[in-house]
XYZ file of C-alpha atoms in Angstrom:
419
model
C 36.383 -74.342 27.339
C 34.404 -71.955 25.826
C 33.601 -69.680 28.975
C 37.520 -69.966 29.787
C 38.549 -68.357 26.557
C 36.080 -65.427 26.879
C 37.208 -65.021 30.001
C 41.083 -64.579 29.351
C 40.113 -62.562 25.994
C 37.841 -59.726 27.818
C 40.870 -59.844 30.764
C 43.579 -59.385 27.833
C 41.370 -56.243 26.700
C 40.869 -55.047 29.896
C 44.584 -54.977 30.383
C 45.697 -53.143 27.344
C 42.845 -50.560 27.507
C 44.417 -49.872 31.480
C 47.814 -49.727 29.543
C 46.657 -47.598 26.361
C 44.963 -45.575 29.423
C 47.888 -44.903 30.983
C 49.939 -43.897 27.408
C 46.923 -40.849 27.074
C 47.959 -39.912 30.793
C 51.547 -39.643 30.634
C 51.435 -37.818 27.209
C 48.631 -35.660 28.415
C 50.690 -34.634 31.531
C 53.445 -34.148 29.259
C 52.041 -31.433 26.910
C 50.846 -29.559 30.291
C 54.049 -29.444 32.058
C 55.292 -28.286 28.027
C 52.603 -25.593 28.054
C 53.311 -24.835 31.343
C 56.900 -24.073 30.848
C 55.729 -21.700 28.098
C 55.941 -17.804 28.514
C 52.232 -16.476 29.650
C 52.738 -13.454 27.318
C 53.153 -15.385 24.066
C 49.446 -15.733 23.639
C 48.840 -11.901 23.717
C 51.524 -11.422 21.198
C 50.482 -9.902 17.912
C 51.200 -12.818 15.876
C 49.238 -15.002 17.760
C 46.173 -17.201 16.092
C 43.365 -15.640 19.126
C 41.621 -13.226 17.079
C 40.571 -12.067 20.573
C 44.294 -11.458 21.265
C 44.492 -9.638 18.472
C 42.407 -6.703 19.954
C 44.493 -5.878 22.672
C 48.185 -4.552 22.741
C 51.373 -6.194 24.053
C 51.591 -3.774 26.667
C 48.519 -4.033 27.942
C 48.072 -4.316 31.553
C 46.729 -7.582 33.080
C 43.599 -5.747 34.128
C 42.689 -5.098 30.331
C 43.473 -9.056 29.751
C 40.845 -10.182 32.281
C 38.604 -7.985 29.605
C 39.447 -9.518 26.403
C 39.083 -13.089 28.436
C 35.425 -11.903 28.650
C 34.719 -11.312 25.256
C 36.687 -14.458 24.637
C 34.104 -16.197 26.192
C 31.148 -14.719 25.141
C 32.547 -15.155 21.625
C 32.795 -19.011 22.570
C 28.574 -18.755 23.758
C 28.101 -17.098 20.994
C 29.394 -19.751 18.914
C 27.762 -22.524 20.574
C 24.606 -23.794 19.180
C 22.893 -25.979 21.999
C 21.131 -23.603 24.273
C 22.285 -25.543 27.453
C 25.937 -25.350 26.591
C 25.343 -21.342 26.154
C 23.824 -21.485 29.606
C 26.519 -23.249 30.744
C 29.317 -20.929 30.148
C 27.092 -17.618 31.218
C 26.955 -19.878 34.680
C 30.581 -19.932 34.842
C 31.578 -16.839 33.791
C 28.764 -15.111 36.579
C 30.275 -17.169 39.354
C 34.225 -15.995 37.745
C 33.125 -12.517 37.940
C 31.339 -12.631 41.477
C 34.712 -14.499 42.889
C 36.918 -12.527 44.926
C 40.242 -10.878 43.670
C 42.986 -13.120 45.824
C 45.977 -11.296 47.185
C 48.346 -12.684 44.994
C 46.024 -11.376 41.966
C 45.612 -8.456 43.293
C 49.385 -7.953 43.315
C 50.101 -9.019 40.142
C 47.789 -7.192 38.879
C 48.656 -3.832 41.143
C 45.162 -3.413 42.882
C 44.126 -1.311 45.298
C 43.333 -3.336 48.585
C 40.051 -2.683 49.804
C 38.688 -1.747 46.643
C 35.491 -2.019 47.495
C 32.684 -3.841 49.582
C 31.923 -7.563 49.117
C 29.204 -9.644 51.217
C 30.563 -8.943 54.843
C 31.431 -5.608 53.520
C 34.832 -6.142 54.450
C 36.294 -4.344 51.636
C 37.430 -7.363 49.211
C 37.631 -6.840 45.679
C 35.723 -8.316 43.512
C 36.122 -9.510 39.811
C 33.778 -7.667 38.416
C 34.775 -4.527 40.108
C 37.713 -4.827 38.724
C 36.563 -5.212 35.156
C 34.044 -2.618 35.453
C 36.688 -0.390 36.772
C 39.432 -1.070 34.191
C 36.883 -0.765 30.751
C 36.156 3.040 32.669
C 39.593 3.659 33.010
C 40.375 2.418 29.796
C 38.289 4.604 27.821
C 39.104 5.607 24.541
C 42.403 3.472 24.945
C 40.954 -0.194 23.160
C 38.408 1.326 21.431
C 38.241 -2.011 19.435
C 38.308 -4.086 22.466
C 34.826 -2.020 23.547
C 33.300 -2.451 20.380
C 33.577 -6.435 20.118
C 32.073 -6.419 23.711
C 29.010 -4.552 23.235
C 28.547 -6.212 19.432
C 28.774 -9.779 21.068
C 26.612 -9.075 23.606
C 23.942 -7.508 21.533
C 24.416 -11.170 19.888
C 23.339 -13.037 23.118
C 20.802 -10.801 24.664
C 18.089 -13.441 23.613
C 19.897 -16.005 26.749
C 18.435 -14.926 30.145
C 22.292 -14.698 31.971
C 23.536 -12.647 28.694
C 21.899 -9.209 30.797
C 24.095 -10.344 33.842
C 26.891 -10.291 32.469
C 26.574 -7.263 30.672
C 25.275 -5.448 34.105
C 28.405 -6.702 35.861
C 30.552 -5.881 33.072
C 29.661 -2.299 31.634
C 27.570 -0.955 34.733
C 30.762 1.839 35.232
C 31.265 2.215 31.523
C 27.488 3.477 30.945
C 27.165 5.395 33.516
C 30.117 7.314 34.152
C 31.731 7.432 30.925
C 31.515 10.326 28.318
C 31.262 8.558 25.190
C 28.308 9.224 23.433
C 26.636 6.573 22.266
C 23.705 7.918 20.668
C 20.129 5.946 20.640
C 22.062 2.913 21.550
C 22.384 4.096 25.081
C 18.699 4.492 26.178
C 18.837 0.412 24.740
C 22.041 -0.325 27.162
C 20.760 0.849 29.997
C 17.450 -0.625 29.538
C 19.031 -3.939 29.572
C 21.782 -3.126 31.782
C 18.785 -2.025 34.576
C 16.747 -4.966 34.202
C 20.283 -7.328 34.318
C 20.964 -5.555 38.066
C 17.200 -6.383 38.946
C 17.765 -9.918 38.315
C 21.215 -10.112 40.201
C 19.805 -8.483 43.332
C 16.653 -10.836 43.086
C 19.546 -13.439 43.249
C 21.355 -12.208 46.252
C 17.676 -11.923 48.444
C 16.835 -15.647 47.531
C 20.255 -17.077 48.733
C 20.243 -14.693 51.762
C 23.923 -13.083 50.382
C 25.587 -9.802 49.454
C 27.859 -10.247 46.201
C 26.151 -7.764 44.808
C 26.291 -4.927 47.174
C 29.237 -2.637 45.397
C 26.918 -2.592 42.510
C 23.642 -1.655 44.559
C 26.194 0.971 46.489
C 27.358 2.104 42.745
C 23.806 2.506 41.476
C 22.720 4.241 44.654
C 25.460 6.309 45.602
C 27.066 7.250 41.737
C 23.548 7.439 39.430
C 20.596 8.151 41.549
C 21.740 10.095 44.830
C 24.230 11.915 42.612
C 22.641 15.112 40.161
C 25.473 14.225 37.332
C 24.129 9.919 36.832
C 20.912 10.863 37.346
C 20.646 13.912 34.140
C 22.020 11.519 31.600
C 19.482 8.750 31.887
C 16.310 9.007 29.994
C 13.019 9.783 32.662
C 11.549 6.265 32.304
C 15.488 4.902 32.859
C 15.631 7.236 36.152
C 12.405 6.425 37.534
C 13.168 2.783 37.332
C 16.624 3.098 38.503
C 14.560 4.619 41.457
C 12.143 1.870 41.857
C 15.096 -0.145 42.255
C 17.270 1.780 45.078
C 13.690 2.130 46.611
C 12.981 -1.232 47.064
C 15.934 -2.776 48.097
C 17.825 -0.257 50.048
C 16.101 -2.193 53.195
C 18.460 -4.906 52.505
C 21.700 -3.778 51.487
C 21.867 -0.920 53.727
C 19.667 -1.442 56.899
C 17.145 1.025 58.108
C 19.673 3.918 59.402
C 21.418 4.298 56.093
C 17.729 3.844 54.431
C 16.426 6.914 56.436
C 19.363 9.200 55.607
C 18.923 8.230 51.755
C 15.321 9.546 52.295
C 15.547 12.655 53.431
C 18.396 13.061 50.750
C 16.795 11.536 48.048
C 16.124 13.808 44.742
C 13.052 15.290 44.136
C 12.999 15.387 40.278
C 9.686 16.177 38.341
C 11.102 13.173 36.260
C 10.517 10.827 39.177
C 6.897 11.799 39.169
C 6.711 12.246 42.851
C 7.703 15.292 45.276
C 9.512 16.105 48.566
C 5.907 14.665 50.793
C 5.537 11.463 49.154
C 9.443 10.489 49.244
C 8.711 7.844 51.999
C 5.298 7.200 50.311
C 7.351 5.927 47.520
C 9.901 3.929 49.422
C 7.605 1.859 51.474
C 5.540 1.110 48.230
C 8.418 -0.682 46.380
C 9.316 -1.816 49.974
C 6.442 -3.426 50.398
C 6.169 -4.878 47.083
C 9.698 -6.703 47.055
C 8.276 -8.257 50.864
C 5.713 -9.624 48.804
C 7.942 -11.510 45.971
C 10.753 -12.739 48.469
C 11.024 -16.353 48.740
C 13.467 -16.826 51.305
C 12.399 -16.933 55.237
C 15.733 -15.515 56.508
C 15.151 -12.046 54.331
C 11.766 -12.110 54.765
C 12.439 -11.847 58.736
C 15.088 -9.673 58.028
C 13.456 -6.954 55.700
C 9.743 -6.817 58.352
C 12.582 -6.116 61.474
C 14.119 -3.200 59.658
C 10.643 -2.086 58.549
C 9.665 -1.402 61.775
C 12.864 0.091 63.119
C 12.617 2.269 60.382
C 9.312 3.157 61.678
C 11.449 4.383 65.061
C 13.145 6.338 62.506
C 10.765 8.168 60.438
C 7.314 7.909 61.717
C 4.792 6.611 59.322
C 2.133 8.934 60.214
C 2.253 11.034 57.059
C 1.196 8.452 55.094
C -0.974 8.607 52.140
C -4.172 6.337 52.497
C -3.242 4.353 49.873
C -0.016 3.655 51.138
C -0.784 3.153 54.422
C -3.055 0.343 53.438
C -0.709 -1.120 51.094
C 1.493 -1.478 54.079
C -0.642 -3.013 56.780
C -2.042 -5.467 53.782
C 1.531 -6.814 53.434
C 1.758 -7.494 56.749
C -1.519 -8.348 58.035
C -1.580 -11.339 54.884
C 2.182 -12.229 56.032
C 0.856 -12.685 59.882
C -1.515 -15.389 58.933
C -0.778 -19.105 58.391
C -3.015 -19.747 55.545
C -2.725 -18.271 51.486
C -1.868 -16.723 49.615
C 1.916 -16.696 50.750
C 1.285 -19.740 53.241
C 4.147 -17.732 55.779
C 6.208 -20.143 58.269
C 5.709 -19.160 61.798
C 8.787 -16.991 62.130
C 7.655 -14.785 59.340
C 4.267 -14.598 60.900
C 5.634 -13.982 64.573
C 8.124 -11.127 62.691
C 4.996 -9.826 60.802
C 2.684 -9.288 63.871
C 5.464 -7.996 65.726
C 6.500 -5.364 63.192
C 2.476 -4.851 62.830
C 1.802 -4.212 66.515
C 4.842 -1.588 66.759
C 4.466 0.275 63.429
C 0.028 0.392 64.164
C -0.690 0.174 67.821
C -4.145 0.807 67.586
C -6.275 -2.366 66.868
C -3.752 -4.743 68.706
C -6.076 -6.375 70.878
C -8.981 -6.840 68.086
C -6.015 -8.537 65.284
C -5.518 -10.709 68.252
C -8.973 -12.243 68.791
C -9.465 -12.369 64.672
C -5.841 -13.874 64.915
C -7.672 -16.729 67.508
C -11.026 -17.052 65.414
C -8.944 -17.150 61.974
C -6.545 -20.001 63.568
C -9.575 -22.221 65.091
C -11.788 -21.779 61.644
C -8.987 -22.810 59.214
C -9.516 -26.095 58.057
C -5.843 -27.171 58.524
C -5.512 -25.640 61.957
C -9.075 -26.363 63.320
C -9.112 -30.449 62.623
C -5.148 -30.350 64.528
C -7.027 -28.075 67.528
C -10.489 -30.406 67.641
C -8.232 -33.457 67.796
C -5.843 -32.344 70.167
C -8.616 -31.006 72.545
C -10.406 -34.331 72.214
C -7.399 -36.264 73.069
C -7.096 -34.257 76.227
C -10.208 -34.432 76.828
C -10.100 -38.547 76.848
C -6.759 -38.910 78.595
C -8.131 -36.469 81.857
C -11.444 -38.355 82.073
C -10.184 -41.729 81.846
C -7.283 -40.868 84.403
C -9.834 -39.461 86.699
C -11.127 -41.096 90.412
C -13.842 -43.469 89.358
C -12.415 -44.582 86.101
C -9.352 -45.137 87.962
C -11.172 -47.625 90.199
C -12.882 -49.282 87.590
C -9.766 -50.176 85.986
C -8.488 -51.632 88.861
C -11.353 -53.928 89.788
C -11.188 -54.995 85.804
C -7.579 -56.030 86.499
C -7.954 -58.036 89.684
C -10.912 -60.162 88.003
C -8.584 -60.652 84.671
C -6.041 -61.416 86.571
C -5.303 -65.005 86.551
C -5.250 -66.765 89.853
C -1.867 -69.223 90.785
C -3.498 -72.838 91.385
C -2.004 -73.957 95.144
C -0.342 -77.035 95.873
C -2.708 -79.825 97.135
């Protein structure tokens, strides 16, 4: 009796939570399909309780919207106390501004098609882009608007995906714009240079291209051009440098690489003149080869090396480049540390080796064998393998072949006859 009415009580519950359940439903689908059928421009209005809103005018295009939704949501990190949560809403609001403008959007909003590269470079705008693009245009216009972005992100510099955002965000604004920010810009582009580091890092260790307007930007608009380049401080320009240097390979491919070279600046700034141009390349070059953690780039980046090679000949080399070089790839061409290679990074490795330094191909080969039957990991494999061989050939041979035989006529059992 007692089991019965527990039973029936915890079913009765059951039922009116499924019924209470489906009360929360209808009412919740009711207040969308009420905000829904709301005008999209009342929440911009200047009455309205967003003091983000507030900051922008009623006639404001969408494009300046899609800014103050920005600083709408940094305001929301920066109100947020749990460090996760914060990280959580920088992780959305990256993978918002890396998404691709659709058509519709890009109508609404009266975009130019084509506004600029994306991954397969087939000219798809890009959030960001956009953004970037409408805070230059914008100028001067929402002065307001400009000063609670750079205030709130000042705030929430201390979170590591703070600096990407602000890189995707302001990379036009600081470095084409005329304002004059004072000592606050050497501190802006400090931050917004180390934030662009960090997002092409990203895009070699998931083998992609989001990034590659803003590579093209920093390459094209700031370093290759005389007017970016003047108004950064020298450390500022020789980083901004370091940075088109070393992962040009990538983004560009080895043609486009040697044309950037024999165009490149040579500023006393940069600390380097017109003969050590390609010196400097193949140094940051070689040191992003040595940090990349994906085996598809990897491959990819030692290919272009050497048919940049076929390019520009690297026979005016300094010494110390030169060995920084063939150190890279002699340590990538072998299976043990410290970068423990796969085997298609070490095939691509001696392959790019034995074109870019011909001479010594034969010797790397024989240290190649000796390194390969030495290794502890490779040479227990080898012994055991050569053993096995060894085994299976004698004991298949003439006379052991015979002596099996005999051995299994006398086990054989012999069939008793009828009497």
């Amino acid at each position: 009796f007692v089991i019965s009415r527990l039973f029936l009580s915890s079913l009765f519950s059951l039922l009116s939570r499924q019924k209470l359940g489906g009360e929360e439903e209808e009412a919740m689908e009711r207040r969308e399909r009420e905000a829904a059928a709301d005008p999209p421009e009342a929440a911009t209005t200047s009455g309205s309780d967003d003091p983000v809103a507030d900051l922008v005018s009623p006639g404001s295009s969408r494009r300046l919207k899609m800014v103050t939704e920005v600083v709408r949501r940094l305001r929301m990190a920066a109100e947020v106390e749990d460090f996760n949560d914060r990280d959580t809403i920088f992780s959305h609001l990256l993978a918002d501004l890396a998404g691709e403008v659709s058509t519709a959007a890009a109508a609404a909003a009266n975009f130019k098609a084509g506004g600029g590269p994306t991954s397969e470079g087939k000219g798809i705008l890009l959030y960001y882009e956009a953004i970037a693009g409408e805070l230059l245009l914008n100028d001067g216009v929402e002065e307001e608007l400009q000063r609670e972005l750079f205030s709130t992100f000042e705030r929430l510099w201390a979170s590591p995906k703070a600096t990407l955002c602000f890189a995707l965000v302001t990379y036009k604004l600081l470095f084409l714009s005329e304002r004059d920010l004072g000592k606050r810009m050497d501190k802006y582009t400090r931050v917004l240079v180390r934030g662009m580091k960090h997002l092409f890092w990203s895009d070699l260790h998931t083998d992609s291209k989001r990034f590659l307007s803003l590579f093209a930007f920093l390459s094209d608009e700031v370093v290759l051009s005389d007017a970016g380049i003047d108004k950064l401080g020298s450390n500022c320009q020789l980083e901004c440098a370091r940075v088109v240097a070393g992962f040009s390979l990538y983004y560009f491919g080895p043609e486009k690489v040697a044309q950037i070279v024999s165009s490149f600046p040579a500023s006393a700034n940069l600390g380097f003149g017109v003969s050590t141009i390609l010196d400097f390349f193949l140094k940051e070059i070689a040191g992003v080869i040595r940090k990349i953690k994906c085996e598809a780039v990897t491959v990819a980046y030692l290919s272009s090396l050497y048919r940049l090679h076929e390019l520009i000949p690297f026979k005016g080399l300094s010494i110390s480049t030169t060995a920084r070089v063939q150190e890279v790839l002699f340590t990538l061409s072998q299976p043990g540390g410290p970068y423990y290679a796969p085997k298609a990074v070490r095939v691509a490795s001696r392959e790019a080796f034995s074109r870019i330094y011909p001479h010594g191909k034969r010797l790397r080969a024989l240290f190649k064998v000796l390194t390969s039957i030495l290794h502890p990991a490779y040479s227990l494999n080898l012994v055991w393998g050569n053993c096995w061989l060894v085994l299976r050939k004698f004991w298949s041979s003439w006379p052991w072949d015979s002596v099996r035989s005999i051995i299994g006529r006398i086990c054989k059992p012999r069939r008793r006859t009828a009497d």
